[in-house]
DNA sequence: TAAGATTGAATCGTCAATCTTA
DNA sequence: TAAGATTGACGATTCAATCTTA
């Protein structure tokens, strides 16, 4: 009798599997509470905030859609539809791009800046409830460090 | 001149905001790689695995949909539609419930057990790539502990 | 040919209403 | 009245195809 070859030489250890399970659970729990808080306050989803934040930081020059895709880790078509909705609500504007005729520039409008500003206190309160009230400053620092190792590139 | 009242006495600290941002980013990156691996191998989404795992553990008695909702943190209607799809593919069965005429019991079929078994190596390899290869055992242990503090109940 | 960006059709998720039984 | 569960209608996401310009 021979032992079967262990093909999965890189099978994850039980503690690694638990780490992934808890990462998924902690994020899902946090995200759903944040989304619920925003909705209850009459605001749009968190993805709108993320987009408006990046566009606000980019200033008058705005961003190309492909730049926003990379910031937000969204596929091209998904961002395109998200921008459709935010634009229809009057919070961003799309302009033809002078340097590259294929592309566009996206900029935030004053109404968009105002929306982002008003969303922040609700978002911040939810972050504080889910994270801030459960970790010390030192624990939060360690968590930031460990999660940094999980984010690309592999050698960070 | 009087200072304005600080209404947000619980404004999160910058490190807490960074912790949330990285938690969201690490989970999103991990999940999208896992989903991509499963899809490339011809398998259904991760939610199918999660449901099949719980039902496999529950054995012949199966689970009531409301029990599965709580395990998976899904709303009732969302789980109902997920079960529709998995049932249509022949991987689970819904039975009327003898103890409670309103409810049902959901059980895994042999085909469902087989599917779950075949999905695991692909899922495991992705976990190892995203988590196992980036953290030591000690780091993974600390991460499990910190994430545990973020998961309900608040006093865990 | 490839990159930036969008879109029709199909799938999936969500809201509100509904049905059945406790 | 409330709990377990489902469903019609609608909104969001995804896939594949398309359009325009580099």
Tab-separated table of C-alpha atoms (C1' of nucleotides) in Angstrom:
chain	number	residue	atom	x	y	z
A	1	UNK	CA	0.000	0.000	0.000
A	2	UNK	CA	1.346	3.407	-1.000
A	3	UNK	CA	0.191	6.706	0.344
A	4	UNK	CA	-1.582	8.893	-2.161
A	5	UNK	CA	0.438	11.816	-3.376
A	6	UNK	CA	-0.444	15.048	-1.581
A	7	UNK	CA	-1.158	17.283	-4.540
A	8	UNK	CA	-2.172	20.319	-2.505
A	9	UNK	CA	1.234	21.101	-1.085
A	10	UNK	CA	-0.095	24.595	-0.333
A	11	UNK	CA	-3.308	23.654	1.473
A	12	UNK	CA	-4.045	26.517	3.900
A	13	UNK	CA	-3.647	25.864	7.616
A	14	UNK	CA	-6.787	25.903	9.785
A	15	UNK	CA	-5.864	29.262	11.310
A	16	UNK	CA	-5.512	30.772	7.842
A	17	UNK	CA	-8.946	29.477	6.864
A	18	UNK	CA	-10.360	30.988	10.052
A	19	UNK	CA	-8.659	34.289	9.255
A	20	UNK	CA	-10.349	34.400	5.851
A	21	UNK	CA	-13.726	33.446	7.310
A	22	UNK	CA	-13.506	36.217	9.897
A	23	UNK	CA	-12.221	38.753	7.396
A	24	UNK	CA	-15.241	38.087	5.214
A	25	UNK	CA	-17.630	38.151	8.158
A	26	UNK	CA	-16.235	41.326	9.725
A	27	UNK	CA	-16.352	43.191	6.433
A	28	UNK	CA	-19.854	41.994	5.563
A	29	UNK	CA	-21.147	42.977	8.988
A	30	UNK	CA	-19.496	46.382	8.847
A	31	UNK	CA	-20.557	47.119	5.292
A	32	UNK	CA	-24.168	46.162	5.862
A	33	UNK	CA	-24.394	48.387	8.921
A	34	UNK	CA	-22.835	51.288	7.046
A	35	UNK	CA	-25.198	50.821	4.098
A	36	UNK	CA	-28.160	50.600	6.457
A	37	UNK	CA	-27.131	53.804	8.245
A	38	UNK	CA	-26.747	55.681	4.969
A	39	UNK	CA	-30.066	54.453	3.657
A	40	UNK	CA	-31.882	55.282	6.868
A	41	UNK	CA	-30.508	58.817	6.671
A	42	UNK	CA	-31.818	59.096	3.117
A	43	UNK	CA	-28.433	58.854	1.390
A	44	UNK	CA	-27.307	56.807	-1.625
A	45	UNK	CA	-25.036	53.728	-1.329
A	46	UNK	CA	-21.462	53.822	-0.096
A	47	UNK	CA	-20.084	53.425	-3.641
A	48	UNK	CA	-21.355	56.942	-4.367
A	49	UNK	CA	-19.345	58.271	-1.432
A	50	UNK	CA	-16.205	56.469	-2.579
A	51	UNK	CA	-16.499	57.879	-6.090
A	52	UNK	CA	-17.289	61.400	-4.885
A	53	UNK	CA	-14.339	61.306	-2.471
A	54	UNK	CA	-11.860	60.397	-5.191
A	55	UNK	CA	-13.292	62.999	-7.554
A	56	UNK	CA	-13.260	65.665	-4.854
A	57	UNK	CA	-9.594	64.921	-4.158
A	58	UNK	CA	-8.807	65.085	-7.875
A	59	UNK	CA	-9.978	68.703	-8.034
A	60	UNK	CA	-10.985	70.578	-11.165
A	61	UNK	CA	-9.057	68.292	-13.498
A	62	UNK	CA	-11.200	65.386	-12.383
A	63	UNK	CA	-10.334	61.803	-13.227
A	64	UNK	CA	-10.530	59.551	-16.232
A	65	UNK	CA	-12.961	56.665	-15.755
A	66	UNK	CA	-10.118	54.147	-16.027
A	67	UNK	CA	-8.319	55.892	-13.148
A	68	UNK	CA	-11.422	55.691	-10.994
A	69	UNK	CA	-11.800	52.006	-11.894
A	70	UNK	CA	-8.378	51.268	-10.495
A	71	UNK	CA	-8.997	53.260	-7.315
A	72	UNK	CA	-12.315	51.590	-6.691
A	73	UNK	CA	-11.410	48.095	-7.970
A	74	UNK	CA	-14.436	48.061	-10.247
A	75	UNK	CA	-14.740	46.644	-13.759
A	76	UNK	CA	-15.157	49.127	-16.580
A	77	UNK	CA	-18.821	48.436	-17.265
A	78	UNK	CA	-19.711	48.558	-13.591
A	79	UNK	CA	-18.141	51.973	-13.124
A	80	UNK	CA	-19.783	53.213	-16.313
A	81	UNK	CA	-23.229	52.378	-14.943
A	82	UNK	CA	-22.410	53.808	-11.510
A	83	UNK	CA	-21.340	57.082	-13.129
A	84	UNK	CA	-24.575	57.085	-15.140
A	85	UNK	CA	-26.583	57.114	-11.931
A	86	UNK	CA	-24.462	59.678	-10.111
A	87	UNK	CA	-24.484	61.916	-13.173
A	88	UNK	CA	-28.260	61.591	-13.542
A	89	UNK	CA	-28.534	62.826	-9.947
A	90	UNK	CA	-26.428	65.871	-10.842
A	91	UNK	CA	-23.437	65.084	-8.611
A	92	UNK	CA	-20.812	64.619	-11.312
A	93	UNK	CA	-20.250	65.792	-14.899
A	94	UNK	CA	-18.670	63.965	-17.840
A	95	UNK	CA	-16.612	65.985	-20.300
A	96	UNK	CA	-14.945	64.916	-23.556
A	97	UNK	CA	-11.199	64.535	-23.115
A	98	UNK	CA	-8.924	66.851	-25.076
A	99	UNK	CA	-5.758	64.731	-24.846
A	100	UNK	CA	-7.395	61.468	-25.889
A	101	UNK	CA	-10.418	61.508	-28.125
A	102	UNK	CA	-11.560	58.081	-26.936
A	103	UNK	CA	-11.837	59.101	-23.315
A	104	UNK	CA	-13.661	61.355	-20.929
A	105	UNK	CA	-12.944	63.344	-17.818
A	106	UNK	CA	-15.246	63.095	-14.840
A	107	UNK	CA	-15.535	65.956	-12.360
A	108	UNK	CA	-17.523	66.492	-9.196
A	109	UNK	CA	-20.185	69.224	-9.144
A	110	UNK	CA	-20.899	71.580	-6.215
A	111	UNK	CA	-23.972	69.458	-5.451
A	112	UNK	CA	-21.719	66.409	-5.349
A	113	UNK	CA	-19.314	68.085	-2.947
A	114	UNK	CA	-22.237	69.012	-0.745
A	115	UNK	CA	-23.619	65.461	-0.805
A	116	UNK	CA	-20.257	63.958	0.133
A	117	UNK	CA	-19.867	66.438	2.988
A	118	UNK	CA	-23.279	65.580	4.392
A	119	UNK	CA	-22.751	61.830	4.058
A	120	UNK	CA	-19.528	61.825	6.023
A	121	UNK	CA	-20.939	62.223	9.568
A	122	UNK	CA	-23.258	59.246	9.022
A	123	UNK	CA	-20.457	57.157	7.544
A	124	UNK	CA	-18.043	58.199	10.289
A	125	UNK	CA	-20.487	57.334	13.055
A	126	UNK	CA	-20.963	53.850	11.605
A	127	UNK	CA	-17.183	53.318	11.374
A	128	UNK	CA	-16.837	54.373	14.973
A	129	UNK	CA	-19.576	51.988	16.095
A	130	UNK	CA	-18.270	48.993	14.145
A	131	UNK	CA	-14.524	49.533	14.541
A	132	UNK	CA	-13.559	52.391	16.829
A	133	UNK	CA	-15.577	51.276	19.807
A	134	UNK	CA	-14.280	47.712	19.582
A	135	UNK	CA	-10.520	48.245	19.226
A	136	UNK	CA	-7.942	50.257	21.128
A	137	UNK	CA	-5.689	52.585	19.145
A	138	UNK	CA	-2.928	50.027	19.481
A	139	UNK	CA	-5.116	47.193	18.259
A	140	UNK	CA	-6.286	49.285	15.310
A	141	UNK	CA	-2.658	49.984	14.422
A	142	UNK	CA	-1.796	46.288	14.451
A	143	UNK	CA	-4.859	45.509	12.337
A	144	UNK	CA	-3.869	48.149	9.767
A	145	UNK	CA	-0.430	46.573	9.579
A	146	UNK	CA	-1.699	43.005	9.166
A	147	UNK	CA	-4.313	43.947	6.582
A	148	UNK	CA	-1.630	45.828	4.687
A	149	UNK	CA	0.108	42.506	4.091
A	150	UNK	CA	-3.045	41.168	2.452
A	151	UNK	CA	-3.335	43.996	-0.039
A	152	UNK	CA	-1.403	44.049	-3.313
A	153	UNK	CA	1.400	44.033	-4.164
A	154	UNK	CA	2.432	40.792	-2.394
A	155	UNK	CA	5.610	42.446	-1.129
A	156	UNK	CA	4.291	45.457	0.797
B	1	UNK	CA	-16.017	84.114	19.983
B	2	UNK	CA	-17.280	80.736	21.174
B	3	UNK	CA	-16.118	77.438	19.816
B	4	UNK	CA	-18.786	75.462	18.005
B	5	UNK	CA	-20.095	72.506	19.934
B	6	UNK	CA	-18.450	69.255	18.844
B	7	UNK	CA	-21.503	67.165	18.095
B	8	UNK	CA	-19.596	64.120	16.903
B	9	UNK	CA	-18.041	63.228	20.215
B	10	UNK	CA	-17.447	59.757	18.755
B	11	UNK	CA	-15.742	60.780	15.491
B	12	UNK	CA	-13.438	57.870	14.569
B	13	UNK	CA	-9.699	58.396	14.821
B	14	UNK	CA	-7.643	58.381	11.610
B	15	UNK	CA	-6.187	54.967	12.374
B	16	UNK	CA	-9.679	53.551	12.829
B	17	UNK	CA	-10.752	54.965	9.471
B	18	UNK	CA	-7.682	53.403	7.883
B	19	UNK	CA	-8.497	50.084	9.528
B	20	UNK	CA	-11.966	50.109	7.977
B	21	UNK	CA	-10.625	51.114	4.572
B	22	UNK	CA	-8.101	48.280	4.607
B	23	UNK	CA	-10.613	45.772	5.925
B	24	UNK	CA	-12.909	46.579	3.021
B	25	UNK	CA	-10.067	46.504	0.504
B	26	UNK	CA	-8.537	43.248	1.748
B	27	UNK	CA	-11.875	41.473	1.726
B	28	UNK	CA	-12.854	42.795	-1.692
B	29	UNK	CA	-9.523	41.752	-3.179
B	30	UNK	CA	-9.690	38.311	-1.604
B	31	UNK	CA	-13.299	37.702	-2.536
B	32	UNK	CA	-12.866	38.752	-6.136
B	33	UNK	CA	-9.881	36.449	-6.569
B	34	UNK	CA	-11.762	33.552	-5.004
B	35	UNK	CA	-14.804	34.180	-7.220
B	36	UNK	CA	-12.585	34.423	-10.281
B	37	UNK	CA	-10.831	31.146	-9.425
B	38	UNK	CA	-14.137	29.340	-8.946
B	39	UNK	CA	-15.563	30.704	-12.165
B	40	UNK	CA	-12.468	29.844	-14.148
B	41	UNK	CA	-12.690	26.276	-12.870
B	42	UNK	CA	-16.313	26.126	-14.031
B	43	UNK	CA	-17.886	26.318	-10.566
B	44	UNK	CA	-20.785	28.409	-9.238
B	45	UNK	CA	-20.311	31.417	-6.914
B	46	UNK	CA	-18.913	31.191	-3.391
B	47	UNK	CA	-22.381	31.630	-1.840
B	48	UNK	CA	-23.258	28.182	-3.186
B	49	UNK	CA	-20.278	26.713	-1.338
B	50	UNK	CA	-21.235	28.446	1.888
B	51	UNK	CA	-24.785	27.137	1.735
B	52	UNK	CA	-23.712	23.614	0.784
B	53	UNK	CA	-21.165	23.549	3.617
B	54	UNK	CA	-23.744	24.453	6.253
B	55	UNK	CA	-26.223	21.951	4.863
B	56	UNK	CA	-23.604	19.226	4.690
B	57	UNK	CA	-22.723	19.833	8.337
B	58	UNK	CA	-26.401	19.743	9.293
B	59	UNK	CA	-26.664	16.166	8.030
B	60	UNK	CA	-29.901	14.390	7.127
B	61	UNK	CA	-32.082	16.676	9.238
B	62	UNK	CA	-31.009	19.622	7.099
B	63	UNK	CA	-31.709	23.202	8.126
B	64	UNK	CA	-34.671	25.512	8.152
B	65	UNK	CA	-34.227	28.471	5.781
B	66	UNK	CA	-34.293	30.899	8.698
B	67	UNK	CA	-31.381	29.045	10.305
B	68	UNK	CA	-29.382	29.289	7.102
B	69	UNK	CA	-30.214	33.013	6.865
B	70	UNK	CA	-28.618	33.611	10.231
B	71	UNK	CA	-25.525	31.568	9.386
B	72	UNK	CA	-25.026	33.341	6.089
B	73	UNK	CA	-26.194	36.829	7.161
B	74	UNK	CA	-28.604	37.016	4.248
B	75	UNK	CA	-32.099	38.513	4.173
B	76	UNK	CA	-34.985	36.080	3.826
B	77	UNK	CA	-35.844	36.908	0.227
B	78	UNK	CA	-32.218	36.747	-0.840
B	79	UNK	CA	-31.738	33.276	0.603
B	80	UNK	CA	-35.011	32.146	-0.945
B	81	UNK	CA	-33.773	33.079	-4.402
B	82	UNK	CA	-30.352	31.521	-3.793
B	83	UNK	CA	-32.013	28.257	-2.739
B	84	UNK	CA	-34.184	28.386	-5.872
B	85	UNK	CA	-31.069	28.331	-8.027
B	86	UNK	CA	-29.209	25.662	-6.081
B	87	UNK	CA	-32.332	23.504	-6.016
B	88	UNK	CA	-32.874	23.953	-9.762
B	89	UNK	CA	-29.333	22.644	-10.257
B	90	UNK	CA	-30.198	19.558	-8.184
B	91	UNK	CA	-27.818	20.203	-5.300
B	92	UNK	CA	-30.377	20.639	-2.520
B	93	UNK	CA	-33.962	19.549	-1.815
B	94	UNK	CA	-36.775	21.399	-0.045
B	95	UNK	CA	-39.187	19.375	2.086
B	96	UNK	CA	-42.327	20.451	3.950
B	97	UNK	CA	-41.677	20.708	7.672
B	98	UNK	CA	-43.556	18.364	9.988
B	99	UNK	CA	-43.113	20.377	13.208
B	100	UNK	CA	-44.166	23.700	11.727
B	101	UNK	CA	-46.574	23.798	8.822
B	102	UNK	CA	-45.362	27.241	7.743
B	103	UNK	CA	-41.780	26.182	7.219
B	104	UNK	CA	-39.541	23.941	5.200
B	105	UNK	CA	-36.442	21.861	5.704
B	106	UNK	CA	-33.593	22.098	3.262
B	107	UNK	CA	-31.206	19.176	2.769
B	108	UNK	CA	-28.150	18.630	0.607
B	109	UNK	CA	-28.290	15.978	-2.122
B	110	UNK	CA	-25.454	13.574	-3.034
B	111	UNK	CA	-24.785	15.760	-6.074
B	112	UNK	CA	-24.511	18.755	-3.745
B	113	UNK	CA	-22.038	16.936	-1.508
B	114	UNK	CA	-19.998	16.045	-4.551
B	115	UNK	CA	-20.028	19.627	-5.835
B	116	UNK	CA	-18.919	21.003	-2.488
B	117	UNK	CA	-16.113	18.444	-2.294
B	118	UNK	CA	-14.839	19.373	-5.744
B	119	UNK	CA	-15.041	23.117	-5.093
B	120	UNK	CA	-12.931	22.988	-1.946
B	121	UNK	CA	-9.469	22.531	-3.538
B	122	UNK	CA	-10.023	25.569	-5.735
B	123	UNK	CA	-11.332	27.631	-2.809
B	124	UNK	CA	-8.505	26.431	-0.552
B	125	UNK	CA	-5.835	27.305	-3.083
B	126	UNK	CA	-7.201	30.838	-3.398
B	127	UNK	CA	-7.271	31.260	0.407
B	128	UNK	CA	-3.682	30.088	0.572
B	129	UNK	CA	-2.609	32.521	-2.141
B	130	UNK	CA	-4.418	35.539	-0.673
B	131	UNK	CA	-3.891	34.870	3.047
B	132	UNK	CA	-1.644	31.923	3.830
B	133	UNK	CA	1.286	33.017	1.717
B	134	UNK	CA	1.203	36.547	3.121
B	135	UNK	CA	0.996	35.925	6.875
B	136	UNK	CA	2.933	33.783	9.327
B	137	UNK	CA	0.987	31.456	11.596
B	138	UNK	CA	1.503	33.923	14.405
B	139	UNK	CA	0.272	36.852	12.342
B	140	UNK	CA	-2.780	34.867	11.239
B	141	UNK	CA	-3.533	34.096	14.886
B	142	UNK	CA	-3.377	37.774	15.835
B	143	UNK	CA	-5.579	38.681	12.890
B	144	UNK	CA	-8.180	36.093	13.916
B	145	UNK	CA	-8.176	37.576	17.402
B	146	UNK	CA	-8.547	41.188	16.252
B	147	UNK	CA	-11.264	40.387	13.717
B	148	UNK	CA	-13.106	38.482	16.425
B	149	UNK	CA	-13.523	41.755	18.285
B	150	UNK	CA	-15.258	43.239	15.239
B	151	UNK	CA	-17.856	40.487	14.986
B	152	UNK	CA	-21.029	40.482	17.078
B	153	UNK	CA	-21.753	40.385	19.921
B	154	UNK	CA	-19.837	43.534	20.947
B	155	UNK	CA	-18.482	41.757	24.016
B	156	UNK	CA	-16.729	38.719	22.523
C	1	DT	C1'	-4.750	45.456	-33.218
C	2	DA	C1'	-5.565	47.367	-28.793
C	3	DA	C1'	-7.357	50.783	-25.217
C	4	DG	C1'	-11.142	53.676	-23.340
C	5	DA	C1'	-15.768	53.534	-22.731
C	6	DT	C1'	-20.527	52.295	-23.369
C	7	DT	C1'	-24.758	49.299	-24.055
C	8	DG	C1'	-28.459	45.227	-24.943
C	9	DA	C1'	-29.732	41.280	-22.908
C	10	DA	C1'	-29.710	38.280	-19.189
C	11	DT	C1'	-28.869	37.391	-14.362
C	12	DC	C1'	-29.044	38.623	-9.633
C	13	DG	C1'	-30.566	41.438	-5.598
C	14	DT	C1'	-34.054	44.282	-3.244
C	15	DC	C1'	-38.565	46.239	-1.847
C	16	DA	C1'	-43.032	45.666	-0.849
C	17	DA	C1'	-46.813	42.769	-0.934
C	18	DT	C1'	-48.626	38.208	-0.282
C	19	DC	C1'	-49.633	33.547	1.376
C	20	DT	C1'	-49.883	30.141	5.005
C	21	DT	C1'	-49.827	28.662	9.558
C	22	DA	C1'	-48.634	29.649	14.760
D	1	DT	C1'	-51.063	39.760	15.168
D	2	DA	C1'	-46.739	37.779	14.092
D	3	DA	C1'	-43.323	34.341	12.040
D	4	DG	C1'	-41.670	31.524	8.102
D	5	DA	C1'	-41.286	31.748	3.465
D	6	DT	C1'	-42.128	33.090	-1.253
D	7	DT	C1'	-43.025	36.197	-5.328
D	8	DG	C1'	-44.016	40.273	-8.811
D	9	DA	C1'	-41.986	44.278	-10.023
D	10	DC	C1'	-38.112	46.967	-10.251
D	11	DG	C1'	-33.239	48.301	-9.817
D	12	DA	C1'	-28.363	46.907	-10.053
D	13	DT	C1'	-24.700	43.886	-11.855
D	14	DT	C1'	-22.602	41.008	-15.321
D	15	DC	C1'	-21.433	39.090	-19.905
D	16	DA	C1'	-20.591	39.746	-24.367
D	17	DA	C1'	-20.730	42.640	-28.112
D	18	DT	C1'	-20.065	47.229	-29.907
D	19	DC	C1'	-18.322	51.855	-30.957
D	20	DT	C1'	-14.652	55.212	-31.349
D	21	DT	C1'	-10.076	56.604	-31.531
D	22	DA	C1'	-4.826	55.521	-30.599
